[in-house]
Coordinates of C-alpha atoms and ligand atoms in Angstrom, one line a residue:
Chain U
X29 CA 159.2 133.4 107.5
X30 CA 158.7 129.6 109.0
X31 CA 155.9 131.2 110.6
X32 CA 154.5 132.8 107.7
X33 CA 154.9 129.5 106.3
X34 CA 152.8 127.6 109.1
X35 CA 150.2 129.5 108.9
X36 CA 149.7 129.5 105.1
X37 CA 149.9 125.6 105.7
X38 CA 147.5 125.3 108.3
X39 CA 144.7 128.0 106.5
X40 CA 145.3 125.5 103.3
X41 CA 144.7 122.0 105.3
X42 CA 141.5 124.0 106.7
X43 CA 139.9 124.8 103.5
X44 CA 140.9 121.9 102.0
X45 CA 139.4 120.2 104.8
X46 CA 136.1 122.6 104.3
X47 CA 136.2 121.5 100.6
X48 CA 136.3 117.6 101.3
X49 CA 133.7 118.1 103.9
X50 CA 131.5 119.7 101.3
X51 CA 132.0 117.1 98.6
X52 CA 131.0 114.1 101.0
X53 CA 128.1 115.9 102.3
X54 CA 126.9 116.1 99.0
X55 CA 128.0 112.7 98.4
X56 CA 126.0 109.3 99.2
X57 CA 126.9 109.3 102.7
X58 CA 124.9 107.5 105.6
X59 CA 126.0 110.3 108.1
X60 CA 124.2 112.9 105.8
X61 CA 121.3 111.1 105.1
X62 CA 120.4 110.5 108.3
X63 CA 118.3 114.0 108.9
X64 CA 116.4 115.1 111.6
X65 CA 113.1 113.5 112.1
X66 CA 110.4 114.2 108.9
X67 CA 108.4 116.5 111.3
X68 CA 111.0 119.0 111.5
X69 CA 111.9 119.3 108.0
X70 CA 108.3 118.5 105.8
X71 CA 106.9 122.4 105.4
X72 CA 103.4 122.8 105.3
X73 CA 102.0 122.9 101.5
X74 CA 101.5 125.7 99.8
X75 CA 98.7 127.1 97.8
X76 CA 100.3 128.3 95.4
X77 CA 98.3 130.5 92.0
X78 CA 100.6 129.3 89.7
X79 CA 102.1 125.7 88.7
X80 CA 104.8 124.1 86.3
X81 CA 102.8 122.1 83.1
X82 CA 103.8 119.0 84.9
X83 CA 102.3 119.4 87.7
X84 CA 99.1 118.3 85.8
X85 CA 100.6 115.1 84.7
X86 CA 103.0 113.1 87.1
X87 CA 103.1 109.8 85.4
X88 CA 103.8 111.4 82.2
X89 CA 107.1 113.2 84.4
X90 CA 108.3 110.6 85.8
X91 CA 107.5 107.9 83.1
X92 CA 107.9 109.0 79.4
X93 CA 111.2 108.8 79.3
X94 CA 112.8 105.1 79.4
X95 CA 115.8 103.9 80.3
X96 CA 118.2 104.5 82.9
X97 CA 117.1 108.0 85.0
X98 CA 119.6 109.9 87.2
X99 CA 119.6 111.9 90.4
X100 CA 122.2 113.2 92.7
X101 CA 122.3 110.0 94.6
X102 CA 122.4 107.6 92.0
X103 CA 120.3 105.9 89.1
X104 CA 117.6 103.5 88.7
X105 CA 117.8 100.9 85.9
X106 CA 114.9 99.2 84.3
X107 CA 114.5 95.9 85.5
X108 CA 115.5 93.8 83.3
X109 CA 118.6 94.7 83.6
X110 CA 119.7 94.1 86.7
X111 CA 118.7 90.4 85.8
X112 CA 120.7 90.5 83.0
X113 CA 123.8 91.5 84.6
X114 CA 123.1 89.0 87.3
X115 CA 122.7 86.4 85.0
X116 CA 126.0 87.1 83.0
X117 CA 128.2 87.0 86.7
X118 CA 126.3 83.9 87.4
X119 CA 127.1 82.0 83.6
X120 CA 130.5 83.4 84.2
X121 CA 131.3 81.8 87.3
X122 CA 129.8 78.5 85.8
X123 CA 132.1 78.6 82.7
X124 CA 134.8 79.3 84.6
X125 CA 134.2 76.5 87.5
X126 CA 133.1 73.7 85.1
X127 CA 133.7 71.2 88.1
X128 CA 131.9 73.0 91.1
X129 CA 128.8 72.0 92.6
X130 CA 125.5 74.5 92.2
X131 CA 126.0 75.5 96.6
X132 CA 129.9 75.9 95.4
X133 CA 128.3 78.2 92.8
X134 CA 125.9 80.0 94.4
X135 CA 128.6 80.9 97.1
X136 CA 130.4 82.5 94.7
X137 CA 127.7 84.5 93.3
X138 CA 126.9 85.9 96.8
X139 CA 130.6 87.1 97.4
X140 CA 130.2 88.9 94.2
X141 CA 126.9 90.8 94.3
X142 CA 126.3 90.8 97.8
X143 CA 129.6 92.3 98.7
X144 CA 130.1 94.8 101.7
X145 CA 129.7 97.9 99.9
X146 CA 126.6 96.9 97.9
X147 CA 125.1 95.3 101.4
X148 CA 125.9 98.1 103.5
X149 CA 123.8 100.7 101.1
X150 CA 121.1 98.6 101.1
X151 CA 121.1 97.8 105.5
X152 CA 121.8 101.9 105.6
X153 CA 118.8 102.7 103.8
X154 CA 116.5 99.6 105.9
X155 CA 117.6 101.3 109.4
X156 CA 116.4 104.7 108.1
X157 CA 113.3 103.7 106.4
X158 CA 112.1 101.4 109.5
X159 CA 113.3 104.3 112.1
X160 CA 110.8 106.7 109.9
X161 CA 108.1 104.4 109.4
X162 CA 108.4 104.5 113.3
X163 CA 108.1 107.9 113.8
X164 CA 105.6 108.2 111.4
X165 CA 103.2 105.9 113.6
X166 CA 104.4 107.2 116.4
X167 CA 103.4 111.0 115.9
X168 CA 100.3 110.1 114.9
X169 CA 97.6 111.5 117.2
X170 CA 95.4 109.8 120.0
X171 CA 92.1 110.3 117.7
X172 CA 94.2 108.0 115.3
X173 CA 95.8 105.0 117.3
X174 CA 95.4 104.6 121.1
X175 CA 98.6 103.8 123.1
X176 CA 97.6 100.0 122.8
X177 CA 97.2 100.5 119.4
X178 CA 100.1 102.2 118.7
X179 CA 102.2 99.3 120.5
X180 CA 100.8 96.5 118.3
X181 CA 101.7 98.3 114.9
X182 CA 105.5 99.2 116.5
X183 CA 105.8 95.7 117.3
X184 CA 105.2 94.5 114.0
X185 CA 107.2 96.9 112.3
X186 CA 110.6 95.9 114.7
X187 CA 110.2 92.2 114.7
X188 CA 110.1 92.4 110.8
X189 CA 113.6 91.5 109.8
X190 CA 115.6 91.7 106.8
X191 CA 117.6 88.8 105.5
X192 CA 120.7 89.8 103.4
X193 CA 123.2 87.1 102.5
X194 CA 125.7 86.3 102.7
X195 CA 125.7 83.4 104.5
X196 CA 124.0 81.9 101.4
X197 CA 121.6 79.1 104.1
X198 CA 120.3 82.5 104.6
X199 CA 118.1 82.2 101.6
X200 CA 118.4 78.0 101.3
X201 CA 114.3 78.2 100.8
X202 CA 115.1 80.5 97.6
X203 CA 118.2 79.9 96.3
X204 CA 116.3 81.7 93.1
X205 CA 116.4 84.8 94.2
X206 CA 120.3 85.6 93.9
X207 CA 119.8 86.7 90.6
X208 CA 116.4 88.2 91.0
X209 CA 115.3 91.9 91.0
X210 CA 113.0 91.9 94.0
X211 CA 112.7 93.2 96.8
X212 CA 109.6 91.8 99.1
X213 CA 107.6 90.7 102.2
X214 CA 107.3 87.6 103.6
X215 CA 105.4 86.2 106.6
X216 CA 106.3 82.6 107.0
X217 CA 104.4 79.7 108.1
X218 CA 105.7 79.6 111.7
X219 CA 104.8 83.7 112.0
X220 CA 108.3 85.2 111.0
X221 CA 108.2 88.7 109.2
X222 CA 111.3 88.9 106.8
X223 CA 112.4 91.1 104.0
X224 CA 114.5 89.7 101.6
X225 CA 116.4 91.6 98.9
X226 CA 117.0 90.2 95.2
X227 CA 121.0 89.8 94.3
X228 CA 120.1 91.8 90.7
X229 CA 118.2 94.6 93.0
X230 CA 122.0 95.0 94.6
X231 CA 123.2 95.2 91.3
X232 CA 120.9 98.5 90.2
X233 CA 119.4 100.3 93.0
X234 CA 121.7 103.0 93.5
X235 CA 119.2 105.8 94.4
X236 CA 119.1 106.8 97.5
X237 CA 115.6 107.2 97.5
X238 CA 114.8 104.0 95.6
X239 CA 116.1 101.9 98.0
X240 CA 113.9 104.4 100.2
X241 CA 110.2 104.1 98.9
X242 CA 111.3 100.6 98.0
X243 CA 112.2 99.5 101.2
X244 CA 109.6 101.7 102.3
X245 CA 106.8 99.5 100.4
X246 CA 107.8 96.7 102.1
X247 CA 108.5 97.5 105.7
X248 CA 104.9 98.9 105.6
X249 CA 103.2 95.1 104.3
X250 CA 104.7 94.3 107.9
X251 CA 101.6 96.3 109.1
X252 CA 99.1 96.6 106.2
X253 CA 95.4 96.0 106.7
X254 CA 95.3 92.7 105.9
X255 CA 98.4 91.4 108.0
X256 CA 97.0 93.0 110.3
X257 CA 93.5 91.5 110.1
X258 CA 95.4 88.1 110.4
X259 CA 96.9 88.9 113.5
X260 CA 93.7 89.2 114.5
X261 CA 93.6 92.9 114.9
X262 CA 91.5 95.6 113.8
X263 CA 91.8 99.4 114.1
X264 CA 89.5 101.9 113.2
X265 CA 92.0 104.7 111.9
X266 CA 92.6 101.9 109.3
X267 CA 89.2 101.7 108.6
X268 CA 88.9 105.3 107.8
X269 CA 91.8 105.3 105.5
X270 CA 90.6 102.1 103.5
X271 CA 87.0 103.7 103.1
X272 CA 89.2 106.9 101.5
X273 CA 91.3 104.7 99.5
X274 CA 88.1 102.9 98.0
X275 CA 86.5 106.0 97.7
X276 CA 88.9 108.2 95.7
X277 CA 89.3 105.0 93.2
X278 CA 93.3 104.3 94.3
X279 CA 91.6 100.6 95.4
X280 CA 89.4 99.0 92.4
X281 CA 86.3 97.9 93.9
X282 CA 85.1 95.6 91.5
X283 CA 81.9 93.4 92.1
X284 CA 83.4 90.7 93.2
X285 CA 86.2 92.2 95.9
X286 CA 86.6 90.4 98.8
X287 CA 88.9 92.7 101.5
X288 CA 92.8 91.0 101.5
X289 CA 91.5 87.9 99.3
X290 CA 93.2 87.5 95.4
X291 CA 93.1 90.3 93.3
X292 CA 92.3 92.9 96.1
X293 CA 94.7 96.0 96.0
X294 CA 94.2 97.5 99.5
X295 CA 97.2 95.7 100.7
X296 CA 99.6 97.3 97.8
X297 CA 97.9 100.9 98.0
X298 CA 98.4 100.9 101.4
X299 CA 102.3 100.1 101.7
X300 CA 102.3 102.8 98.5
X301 CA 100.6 105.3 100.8
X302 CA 103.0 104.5 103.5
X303 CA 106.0 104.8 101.3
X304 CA 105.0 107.6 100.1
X305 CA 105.5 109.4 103.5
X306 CA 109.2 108.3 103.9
X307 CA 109.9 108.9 100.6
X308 CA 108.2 112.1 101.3
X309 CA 110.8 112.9 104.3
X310 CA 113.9 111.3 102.2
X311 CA 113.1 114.3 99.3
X312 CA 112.7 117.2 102.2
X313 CA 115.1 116.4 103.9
X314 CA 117.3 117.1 100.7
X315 CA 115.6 120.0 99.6
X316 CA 117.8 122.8 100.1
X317 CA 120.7 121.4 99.2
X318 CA 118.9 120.3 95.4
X319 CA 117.9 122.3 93.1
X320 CA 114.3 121.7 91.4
X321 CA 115.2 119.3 88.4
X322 CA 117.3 117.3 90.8
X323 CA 114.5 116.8 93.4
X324 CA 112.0 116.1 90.4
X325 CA 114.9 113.6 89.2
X326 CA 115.0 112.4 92.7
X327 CA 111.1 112.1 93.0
X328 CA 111.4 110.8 90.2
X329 CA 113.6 107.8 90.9
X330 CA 111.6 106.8 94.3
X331 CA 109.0 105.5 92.1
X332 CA 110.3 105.4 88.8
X333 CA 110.1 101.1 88.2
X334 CA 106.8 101.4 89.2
X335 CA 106.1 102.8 85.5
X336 CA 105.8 99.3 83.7
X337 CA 103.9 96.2 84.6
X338 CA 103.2 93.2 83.3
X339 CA 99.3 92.9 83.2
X340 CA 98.6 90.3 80.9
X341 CA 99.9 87.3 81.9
X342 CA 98.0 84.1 83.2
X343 CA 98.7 84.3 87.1
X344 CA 98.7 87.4 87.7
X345 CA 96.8 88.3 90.3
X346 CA 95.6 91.9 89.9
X347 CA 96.5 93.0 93.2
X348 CA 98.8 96.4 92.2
X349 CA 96.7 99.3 91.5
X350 CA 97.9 100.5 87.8
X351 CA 101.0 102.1 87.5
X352 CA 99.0 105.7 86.6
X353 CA 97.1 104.9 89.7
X354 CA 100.0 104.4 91.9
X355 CA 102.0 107.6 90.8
X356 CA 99.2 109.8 89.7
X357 CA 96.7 109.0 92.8
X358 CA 99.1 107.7 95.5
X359 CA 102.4 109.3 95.0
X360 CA 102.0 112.5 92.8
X361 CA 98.8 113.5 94.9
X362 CA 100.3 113.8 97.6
X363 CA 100.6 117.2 99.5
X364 CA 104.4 117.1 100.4
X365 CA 105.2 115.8 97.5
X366 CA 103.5 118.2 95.6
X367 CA 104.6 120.9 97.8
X368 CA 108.5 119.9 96.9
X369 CA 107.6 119.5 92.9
X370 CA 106.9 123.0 93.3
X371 CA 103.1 121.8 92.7
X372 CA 99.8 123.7 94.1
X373 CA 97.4 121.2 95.6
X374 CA 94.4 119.5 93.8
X375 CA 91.7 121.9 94.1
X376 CA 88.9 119.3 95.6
X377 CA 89.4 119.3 99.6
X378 CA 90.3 117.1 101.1
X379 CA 92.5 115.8 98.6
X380 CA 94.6 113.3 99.8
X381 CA 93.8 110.1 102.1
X382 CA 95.2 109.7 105.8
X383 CA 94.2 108.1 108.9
X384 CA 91.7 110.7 109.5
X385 CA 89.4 110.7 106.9
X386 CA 86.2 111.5 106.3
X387 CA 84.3 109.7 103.7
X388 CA 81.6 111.2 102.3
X389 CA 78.3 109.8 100.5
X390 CA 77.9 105.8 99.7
X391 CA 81.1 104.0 98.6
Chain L
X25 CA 138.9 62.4 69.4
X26 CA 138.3 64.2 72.1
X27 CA 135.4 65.7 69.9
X28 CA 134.2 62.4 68.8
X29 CA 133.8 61.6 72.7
X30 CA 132.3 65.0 73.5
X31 CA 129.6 64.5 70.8
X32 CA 129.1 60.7 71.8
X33 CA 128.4 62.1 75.7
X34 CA 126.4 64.9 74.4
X35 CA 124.0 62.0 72.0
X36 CA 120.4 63.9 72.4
X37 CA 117.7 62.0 73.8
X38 CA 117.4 58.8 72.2
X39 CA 115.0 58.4 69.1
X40 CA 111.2 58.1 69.9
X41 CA 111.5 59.3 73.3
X42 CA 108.0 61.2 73.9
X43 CA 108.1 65.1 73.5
X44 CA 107.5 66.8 76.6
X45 CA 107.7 70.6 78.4
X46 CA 107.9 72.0 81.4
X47 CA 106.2 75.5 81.8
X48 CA 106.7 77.1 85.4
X49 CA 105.0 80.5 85.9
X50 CA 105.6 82.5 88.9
X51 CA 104.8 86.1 90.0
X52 CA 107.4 87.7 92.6
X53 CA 107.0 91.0 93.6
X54 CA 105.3 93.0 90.7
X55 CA 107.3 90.8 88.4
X56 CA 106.2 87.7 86.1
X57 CA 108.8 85.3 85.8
X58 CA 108.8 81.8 83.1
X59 CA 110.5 79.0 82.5
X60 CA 109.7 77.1 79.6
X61 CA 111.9 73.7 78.9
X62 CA 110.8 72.0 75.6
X63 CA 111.6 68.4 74.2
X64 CA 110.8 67.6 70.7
X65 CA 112.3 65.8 68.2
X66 CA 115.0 65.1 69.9
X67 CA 116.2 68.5 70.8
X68 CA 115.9 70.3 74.2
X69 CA 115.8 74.1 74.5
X70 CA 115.2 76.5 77.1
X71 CA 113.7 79.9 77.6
X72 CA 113.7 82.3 81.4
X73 CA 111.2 85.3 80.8
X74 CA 111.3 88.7 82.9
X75 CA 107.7 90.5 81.9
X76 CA 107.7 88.5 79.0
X77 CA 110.7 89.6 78.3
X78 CA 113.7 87.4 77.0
X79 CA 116.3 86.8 79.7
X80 CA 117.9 83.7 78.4
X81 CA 117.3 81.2 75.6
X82 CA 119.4 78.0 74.5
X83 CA 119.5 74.3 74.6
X84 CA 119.7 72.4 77.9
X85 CA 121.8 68.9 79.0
X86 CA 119.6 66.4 77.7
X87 CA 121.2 63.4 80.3
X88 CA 120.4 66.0 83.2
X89 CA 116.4 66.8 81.5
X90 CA 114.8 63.5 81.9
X91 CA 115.5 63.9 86.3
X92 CA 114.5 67.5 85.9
X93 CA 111.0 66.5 84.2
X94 CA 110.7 63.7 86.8
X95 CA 111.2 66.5 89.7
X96 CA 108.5 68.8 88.5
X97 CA 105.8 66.3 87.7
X98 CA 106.8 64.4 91.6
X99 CA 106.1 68.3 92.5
X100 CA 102.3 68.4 90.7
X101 CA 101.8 65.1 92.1
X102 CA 102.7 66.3 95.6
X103 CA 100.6 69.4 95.3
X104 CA 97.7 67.7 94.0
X105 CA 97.5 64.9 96.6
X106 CA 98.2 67.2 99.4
X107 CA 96.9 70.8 98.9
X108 CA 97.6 73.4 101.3
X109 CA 94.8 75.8 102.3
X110 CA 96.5 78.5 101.0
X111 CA 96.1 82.7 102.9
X112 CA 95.7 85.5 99.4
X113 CA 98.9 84.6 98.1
X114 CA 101.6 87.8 97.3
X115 CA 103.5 85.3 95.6
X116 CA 101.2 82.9 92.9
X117 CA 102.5 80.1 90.7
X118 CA 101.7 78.1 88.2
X119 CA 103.3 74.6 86.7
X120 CA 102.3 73.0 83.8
X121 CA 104.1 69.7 82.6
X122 CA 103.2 67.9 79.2
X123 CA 104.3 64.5 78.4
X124 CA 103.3 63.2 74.8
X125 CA 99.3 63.9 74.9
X126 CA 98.9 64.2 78.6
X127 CA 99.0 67.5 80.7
X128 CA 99.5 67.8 84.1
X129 CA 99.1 71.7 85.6
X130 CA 99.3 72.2 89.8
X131 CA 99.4 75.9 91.2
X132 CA 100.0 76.9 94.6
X133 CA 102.1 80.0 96.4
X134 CA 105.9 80.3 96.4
X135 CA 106.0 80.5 100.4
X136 CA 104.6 77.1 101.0
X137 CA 106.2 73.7 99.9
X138 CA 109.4 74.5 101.3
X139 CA 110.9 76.6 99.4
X140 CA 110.5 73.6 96.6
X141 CA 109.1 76.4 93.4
X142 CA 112.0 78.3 93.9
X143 CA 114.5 75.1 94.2
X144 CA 113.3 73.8 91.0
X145 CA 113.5 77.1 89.1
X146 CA 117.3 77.3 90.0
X147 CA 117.5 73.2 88.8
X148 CA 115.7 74.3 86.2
X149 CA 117.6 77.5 85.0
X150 CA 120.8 75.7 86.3
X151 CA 120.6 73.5 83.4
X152 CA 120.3 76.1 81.0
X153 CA 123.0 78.3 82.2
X154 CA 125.1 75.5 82.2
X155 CA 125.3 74.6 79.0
X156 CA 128.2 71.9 78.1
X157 CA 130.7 72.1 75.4
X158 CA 128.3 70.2 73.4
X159 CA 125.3 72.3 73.5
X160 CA 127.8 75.4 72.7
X161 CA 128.2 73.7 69.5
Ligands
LIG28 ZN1 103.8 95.3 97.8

């Protein structure tokens, strides 16, 4: 009978520990994003005959509907509302500290937003993204970068840091940006490559792959063709993929475009095009566990704030391709991407820009 | 008579001071941010801007204004006596300060000076979210 007993105990605690297992897998969990390397889980595309409606319009499917969007690892909020809610802990803590000092403040404000939970998402995701922008160089063939080559961009991509407070001296050259919403790339007088992450971006990036193709984005400025050209470095693989870019129209060329100067996008299209590799290996690697609306949910997550911009203003400086452009032309054009929308690739070959190339006729 | 005091502290700027604003433009990311501080007729509001975009709007210390203002136009001066040749700049802004009939308007990129744009916007929004008993009036 006690045995009986035992052993109904111990089968219970096993499937129950079966169950739990289950649940966190399917959970956001570090452990079960971190997948096998991109190259063992992207499938080749598939021509396909037929194709869902959407496939025809990407920006319309990822950006007709406002508001906050959902997948299984999270949401993505507009903007502006990760500003908002910033703001309101920050006016809070002023109310309620009438006699503290602004660094008094501002230390406060850190311990809120950028607490361990919020921090450790955020470093998670940075690790993975900067180990597959890695690999992604790395597997790139000999007729693309040389050894030397290869070393340069590696070394550019691992001294690039990212800064993530607290200690709040951490960002004592832009104590603004505890309550912003960006995310971005810095190289600093002295030569320093630093990330730096926006206290109101902690606040509302909780997709997975968000953080990915955000993160993503800017890891890859770290070694876009004009950083790179002011190192002092020049490779032709880059060369190819800018004369691609220009040519399929994801790069305005406008009369006056002068390569990395104001206005010129190649520096944006490219840490697009980079980002949308990763993301590219984020989505497969989730792909049999999701079913189809929840990786179009998820696709549509990595690149959903990129819907709206702000064109019209006075300084703006027109270097981000427009938003159709970016997840039409970079994002939804892609063949992996396409491959995991359940999309057939674009019938003109070849469609999509890499390192190899070909251009064809007069840019 | 505690209110009495609070309303004498909280006197606006004194009658036919010179109206004046502070405009700071600045691009981060894909994102436009503004902060607009206004002076006229002796009242002082505020307005912060996200894409044009209303983040926060209300009146502003007016003992603490007249240092701000000084701040920002010490910063045009700086910029325009001492330009830095500046690489294509991720991160542009623009300042524009007008004091009765005169305008004064620097621009320059958010990684340079020191970190300086980014102090004053904080000054600058600072005041605003730190509006006293007397501008919650
Ligand atoms: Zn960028």
């Amino acid at each position: 009978m006690l045995q009986t007993l035992r052993f109904r105990f111990l089968l219970g605690a096993v499937i129950l520990c079966i169950s739990v297992v289950q649940i966190f897998r399917k959970s956001f969990h570090p452990a079960f994003l971190e997948k096998p390397a991109e190259a063992d889980v992207l499938h080749p595309p598939v021509i396909r005959e037929y194709q869902p409606k959407y496939c025809d319009n990407v920006y319309q499917l990822f950006c007709q509907k406002r508001g906050v969007s959902q997948d299984p690892t999270g949401f993505v909020h507009p903007d502006i509302d990760g500003e908002m809610q910033a703001l309101k802990i920050y006016k809070d803590i002023i109310r309620q500290h009438r006699d503290w000092n602004v660094e008094q403040i501002d230390e406060e404000l850190v311990h809120q937003i950028f607490n361990p939970k919020r921090r450790e998402q955020v470093l998670t995701a940075a690790r993975w993204v900067k180990r597959q922008i890695e690999n992604f160089i790395s597997r790139q063939p000999r007729s693309v970068f040389n050894a030397q080559e290869k070393r340069q961009i590696l070394s550019r991509i691992r001294k690039t840091e990212l800064e993530l407070p607290p200690p709040i001296s951490l960002y004592a050259d832009e104590p603004d940006l505890f309550t912003r919403n960006e995310v971005y790339y810095q190289r600093t007088l002295d030569g320093k490559m630093r990330l730096r992450v926006g206290g109101a971006f902690l606040l509302i990036a909780k997709s997975w792959f968000n953080l990915v193709f955000t993160l993503a984005h800017e890891w890859a400025h770290s070694i876009d063709p004009c950083e790179i050209r002011s190192a002092h470095l020049s490779f032709p693989a880059y060369d190819r993929l800018t004369a691609c870019l220009l040519q399929r129209g994801l790069i305005i060329s406008h009369k006056t475009r002068s390569e990395c100067q104001e206005n010129d996008q190649l520096s944006e299209t490219f840490a697009d095009w980079i980002a949308v590799q990763i993301t590219a290996d984020a989505l497969a690697s989730f792909s049999t566990e999701f079913q189809t609306d929840q990786i179009i949910n998820a696709a549509r997550n990595s690149v959903r704030d990129l819907c709206e911009q702000d064109e019209d203003i006075e300084i703006d400086t027109l270097s981000y391709p427009a938003p159709r452009v970016r997840i039409e032309g970079i994002f939804g054009n892609n063949p992996h991407i396409r491959h995991l929308l359940g999309c057939t690739l674009p019938k003109k070959e070849p469609s999509y820009c890499t390192f190899e190339s070909k251009t064809t006729g007069s840019l | 008579m505690i209110k009495l005091f609070i309303y004498a502290f909280c006197l606006p700027l004194q009658a036919g001071q010179i109206n004046s604003s502070i405009e700071i433009q600045y691009a981060l990311g894909r994102d436009h941010y503004r902060f607009v501080a206004t002076s006229q007729n002796s009242s002082i509001v505020a307005n912060t801007f996200l894409n044009r975009q209303v983040l926060d709007t209300g009146p502003i210390d007016s003992n603490r204004y007249p240092l701000f203002l000084k701040r920002v136009s010490d910063f045009i001066s700086q910029i325009k006596k001492d330009p830095i040749p500046r690489p294509p700049c991720r991160s542009p802004f623009r300042i524009t300060v007008k004091i009765g009939s005169e305008i004064h308007i620097a621009s320059g990129c958010r990684s340079t000076n020191g970190g300086e744009l980014s102090k004053l916007v904080r000054d600058g929004e600072f005041l605003l979210y730190s509006k006293n008993e007397c501008e919650q009036k």
